[in-house]
Structure formats: C-alpha cells, structure tokens
Coordinates of C-alpha atoms in Angstrom, one line a residue:
X1463 CA 0.0 0.0 0.0
X1464 CA 1.3 3.5 -0.9
X1465 CA 1.4 5.9 2.0
X1466 CA 1.8 9.7 1.7
X1467 CA 2.5 12.5 4.0
X1468 CA 0.0 15.4 4.2
X1469 CA 1.8 18.5 3.1
X1470 CA 0.8 22.1 3.5
X1471 CA 1.7 22.7 0.0
X1472 CA -0.5 19.9 -1.2
X1473 CA -3.5 21.5 0.6
X1474 CA -2.7 24.8 -1.0
X1475 CA -2.5 23.2 -4.5
X1476 CA -5.8 21.5 -3.9
X1477 CA -7.5 24.8 -3.0
X1478 CA -6.0 26.4 -6.1
X1479 CA -7.2 23.5 -8.3
X1480 CA -10.7 23.7 -6.8
X1481 CA -10.8 27.5 -7.5
X1482 CA -9.5 27.4 -11.0
X1483 CA -10.6 24.0 -12.3
X1484 CA -8.1 22.1 -14.5
X1485 CA -8.9 22.0 -18.2
X1486 CA -6.8 19.8 -20.4
X1487 CA -7.1 19.1 -24.1
X1488 CA -6.2 15.5 -24.5
X1489 CA -7.5 12.4 -26.1
X1490 CA -10.6 10.8 -24.5
X1491 CA -10.2 8.2 -21.8
X1492 CA -11.2 4.6 -22.5
X1493 CA -14.7 3.6 -21.4
X1494 CA -15.1 4.0 -17.6
X1495 CA -11.5 5.1 -16.9
X1496 CA -11.1 8.3 -14.8
X1497 CA -11.0 11.6 -16.7
X1498 CA -7.6 13.1 -17.6
X1499 CA -8.2 16.0 -15.3
X1500 CA -8.6 13.6 -12.4
X1501 CA -5.2 12.2 -13.1
X1502 CA -3.7 15.7 -13.5
X1503 CA -5.0 16.7 -10.1
X1504 CA -3.7 13.5 -8.5
X1505 CA -0.2 14.2 -10.0
X1506 CA -0.3 17.8 -8.8
X1507 CA -1.1 16.7 -5.3
X1508 CA 1.4 13.8 -5.2
X1509 CA 4.4 15.4 -6.8
X1510 CA 3.5 18.9 -8.1
X1511 CA 3.1 17.1 -11.5
X1512 CA 6.9 16.2 -11.7
X1513 CA 7.6 12.9 -13.2
X1514 CA 11.3 12.9 -12.2
X1515 CA 10.5 13.5 -8.5
X1516 CA 12.5 11.5 -6.0
X1517 CA 11.6 12.6 -2.5
X1518 CA 14.3 10.6 -0.8
X1519 CA 11.8 8.8 1.4
X1520 CA 11.1 5.8 -0.8
X1521 CA 8.4 7.2 -3.1
X1522 CA 9.1 8.1 -6.7
X1523 CA 7.8 9.8 -9.8
X1524 CA 4.6 11.7 -10.6
X1525 CA 2.4 9.2 -8.8
X1526 CA 4.7 8.6 -5.8
X1527 CA 5.0 4.8 -6.2
X1528 CA 7.0 2.9 -3.7
X1529 CA 9.0 0.1 -5.3
X1530 CA 7.0 -2.9 -4.2
X1531 CA 3.8 -1.3 -5.6
X1532 CA 5.6 -0.3 -8.8
X1533 CA 6.8 -3.8 -9.3
X1534 CA 3.4 -5.3 -8.5
X1535 CA 2.0 -3.7 -11.7
X1536 CA 5.0 -4.8 -13.8
X1537 CA 7.2 -1.7 -13.4
X1538 CA 10.9 -2.2 -13.9
X1539 CA 13.7 0.0 -12.5
X1540 CA 12.7 3.0 -10.5
X1541 CA 9.5 5.0 -11.3
X1542 CA 11.1 8.4 -11.4
X1543 CA 13.5 7.1 -14.1
X1544 CA 10.7 5.8 -16.3
X1545 CA 9.3 7.8 -19.2
X1546 CA 6.1 9.8 -18.4
X1547 CA 4.0 7.5 -20.6
X1548 CA 5.3 4.5 -18.7
X1549 CA 4.4 6.0 -15.3
X1550 CA 0.9 6.9 -16.7
X1551 CA 0.5 3.3 -17.8
X1552 CA 1.5 1.8 -14.5
X1553 CA -0.8 4.3 -12.6
X1554 CA -3.8 3.2 -14.7
X1555 CA -2.8 -0.5 -14.2
X1556 CA -2.7 0.1 -10.4
X1557 CA -6.1 1.9 -10.6
X1558 CA -7.7 -1.0 -12.4
X1559 CA -6.2 -3.4 -9.8
X1560 CA -7.0 -1.5 -6.6
X1561 CA -9.0 1.6 -7.5
X1562 CA -7.9 4.9 -5.8
X1563 CA -7.1 3.2 -2.5
X1564 CA -3.3 3.3 -2.8
X1565 CA -3.2 7.2 -3.1
X1566 CA -3.9 9.3 0.0
X1567 CA -4.2 12.3 -2.3
X1568 CA -7.2 10.6 -4.0
X1569 CA -9.1 10.8 -0.7
X1570 CA -8.1 14.4 -0.2
X1571 CA -9.3 15.2 -3.7
X1572 CA -12.5 13.2 -3.1
X1573 CA -11.9 11.2 -6.3
X1574 CA -14.5 8.5 -6.8
X1575 CA -14.1 5.1 -8.4
X1576 CA -16.0 3.9 -11.4
X1577 CA -16.6 0.7 -13.4
X1578 CA -12.9 0.2 -14.0
X1579 CA -11.8 0.6 -10.4
X1580 CA -10.6 -2.8 -9.2
X1581 CA -11.9 -4.3 -12.5
X1582 CA -8.6 -6.4 -12.8
X1583 CA -8.7 -5.5 -16.6
X1584 CA -5.1 -5.2 -17.6
X1585 CA -4.8 -2.0 -19.7
X1586 CA -2.9 -1.5 -22.9
X1587 CA -0.5 1.4 -23.5
X1588 CA -3.1 2.8 -25.9
X1589 CA -5.6 2.8 -23.0
X1590 CA -3.3 5.0 -20.9
X1591 CA -2.2 7.4 -23.7
X1592 CA -4.9 9.9 -22.8
X1593 CA -3.6 10.5 -19.3
X1594 CA -1.0 13.0 -20.4
X1595 CA 2.1 14.6 -19.0
X1596 CA 4.4 13.4 -21.8
X1597 CA 4.3 12.3 -25.4
X1598 CA 2.1 9.4 -26.2
X1599 CA 3.9 6.1 -27.1
X1600 CA 4.7 5.7 -30.8
X1601 CA 2.1 3.9 -32.8
X1602 CA 2.3 0.2 -32.2
X1603 CA 3.3 -1.9 -35.2
X1604 CA 1.0 -4.9 -35.7
X1605 CA 2.0 -8.3 -34.4
X1606 CA 3.5 -10.4 -37.2
X1607 CA 1.1 -12.8 -38.8
X1608 CA 1.7 -16.3 -39.9
X1609 CA 3.2 -19.3 -38.1
X1610 CA 5.7 -19.0 -35.2
X1611 CA 9.2 -18.2 -36.4
X1612 CA 11.8 -20.9 -35.7
X1613 CA 13.5 -20.7 -32.4
X1614 CA 16.8 -18.9 -33.2
X1615 CA 18.9 -21.1 -31.1
X1616 CA 20.2 -18.4 -28.8
X1617 CA 19.1 -17.7 -25.2
X1618 CA 18.7 -13.9 -24.9
X1619 CA 19.3 -11.9 -21.7
X1620 CA 19.2 -8.3 -20.6
X1621 CA 21.3 -6.0 -22.9
X1622 CA 21.2 -8.3 -25.9
X1623 CA 20.3 -6.9 -29.3
X1624 CA 19.3 -9.2 -32.2
X1625 CA 16.8 -9.4 -35.1
X1626 CA 14.9 -12.3 -33.4
X1627 CA 14.2 -10.1 -30.4
X1628 CA 12.4 -7.7 -32.7
X1629 CA 10.1 -10.6 -33.8
X1630 CA 9.4 -11.5 -30.2
X1631 CA 8.7 -7.9 -29.3
X1632 CA 6.3 -7.4 -32.1
X1633 CA 4.5 -10.6 -31.3
X1634 CA 4.0 -9.4 -27.7
X1635 CA 2.1 -6.4 -29.1
X1636 CA -0.8 -8.8 -29.6
X1637 CA -1.0 -8.6 -25.8
X1638 CA -0.9 -4.8 -25.5
X1639 CA 2.8 -4.2 -24.7
X1640 CA 3.3 -1.5 -27.2
X1641 CA 6.8 -2.4 -28.5
X1642 CA 8.2 -0.4 -31.4
X1643 CA 10.5 -3.3 -32.3
X1644 CA 14.0 -2.1 -31.3
X1645 CA 15.4 -5.6 -31.2
X1646 CA 17.1 -4.8 -27.9
X1647 CA 16.4 -6.5 -24.6
X1648 CA 15.9 -3.9 -21.9
X1649 CA 13.4 -3.3 -19.0
X1650 CA 10.2 -3.4 -21.1
X1651 CA 11.3 -6.7 -22.8
X1652 CA 12.2 -8.2 -19.5
X1653 CA 8.8 -7.3 -18.1
X1654 CA 7.1 -9.0 -21.1
X1655 CA 9.3 -12.1 -20.7
X1656 CA 8.6 -12.5 -17.0
X1657 CA 4.9 -11.9 -17.5
X1658 CA 4.8 -14.6 -20.2
X1659 CA 6.9 -17.1 -18.1
X1660 CA 4.6 -16.6 -15.0
X1661 CA 1.5 -17.1 -17.1
X1662 CA 2.8 -20.3 -18.6
X1663 CA 4.4 -22.0 -15.6
X1664 CA 7.9 -21.4 -16.9
X1665 CA 10.7 -20.6 -14.4
X1666 CA 10.7 -16.8 -14.2
X1667 CA 14.4 -16.3 -15.0
X1668 CA 14.0 -13.4 -17.3
X1669 CA 15.9 -15.3 -20.0
X1670 CA 14.3 -15.6 -23.3
X1671 CA 14.8 -19.3 -24.1
X1672 CA 13.0 -21.8 -26.3
X1673 CA 10.0 -22.4 -23.9
X1674 CA 9.3 -18.7 -23.5
X1675 CA 9.7 -18.2 -27.3
X1676 CA 7.2 -20.9 -28.0
X1677 CA 4.8 -19.5 -25.3
X1678 CA 4.7 -16.2 -27.1
X1679 CA 2.9 -17.8 -30.0
X1680 CA 1.3 -20.9 -28.6
X1681 CA 1.0 -20.4 -24.8
X1682 CA -1.4 -18.6 -22.5
X1683 CA -1.7 -14.8 -22.8
X1684 CA 0.5 -13.0 -20.2
X1685 CA -0.8 -11.1 -17.2

C-alpha cells in the first residue's frame, strides 16, 4: 500500500485547483476510466506534477509509487527514471487493480471510483495514452502474422540486441505491450518475458529461451 504525508503545499494546491478547475485538451479516456483532469489533479497533489520526483523517502515519480507497488504492476527499474508514458500506464494499471485506494491524495481530492476501479482488466498502452504529461507512445506496429518463427537457437538476456528479439517484441504487441521493435532487450522486454513465463508456468528467470519463445505464439496470454 502506498502511504503519503499530508503536506501544507498539497493542501494549497488542492485549493488552487478547486478554485481554477483544471482543463486539459487530451484524447478521450477509455470507457469507464477516470478523466484526464482527475489524473492531473492527482499528480499535482502527489508530486507537483513532476515525473522525475525523488523525495528521498522511498516514493518516486509523478504518482509517488513505492518500489513494491511499482513492481506489483510490472514496473521495472525506478519509477522516477521511467518515461512519463510508462508512469501513466502503471498508474492506470494500479487503478484497475486497486482503485484509488493506494493514493492518499485521491481521498483528499475526493476522487471517486468507477466501473474500471478494481476491475482487474489489464490496460494496454493505448488505454493510458490519454492520461497526459508526456508524449504518447509511438504507434504500435501490428504483431507479425503467420506461423511461429523458428527458435533462433540463442538464449537472450538483458542487454542483448538481435533481429529475433524484434520478432518477439512485435509478437508481444498482440498482448498490449506497445513495443516499437527495437530488437534490444531492456526493461520493457524483461517485463514481457517475465509476464509470459509466469502465465505459462515457466521458471521466471527473465531469460528468453525456447520455452518462452514458444509460449509467445502458442502459450497462455500473459498477465
């Protein structure tokens, strides 16, 4: 559970927001998700809207995730070092898992849940693009069609770059991961590999081996 200190500045910001209202011109939210201005108010209260915030007390980024909560929704690394669009996505993911409950500021702002609160529906990056605060992710290339490519015979690990990794990444777009197909194995690819391994009873080593490769095309959907 995320816990936050009540700050005088947060209360002042809340009064200012209430007085002015917060109008944003952004794409429309997915059905039932909170409006973009609700997210903007939450960010302002939590971090003054700064995605790179590191308070030094174990809470990070625009939404003041602690590390266990960040990782519970698939986040890798540290929240304040993640791109704004990635932080928005993990915040929506958390909302769909637990509603507004993790954020003290949501109670201060009197934000109310809706049909997606605690719905357990895993969002896609497209679902969270409306939230704002940074550039939306690049358009997602379609997953490659046709049969599963042959296993390349190499076990890939963090930091590797290879053409078969691009094929794996684009395949995982079928499950909403939003890869652009760099062919390089970094945090986002590791998250997809681990999700796939856990969904299919494969040892969650983070290594992209033959079982994980096959599961991407023939196994259970991740997450």
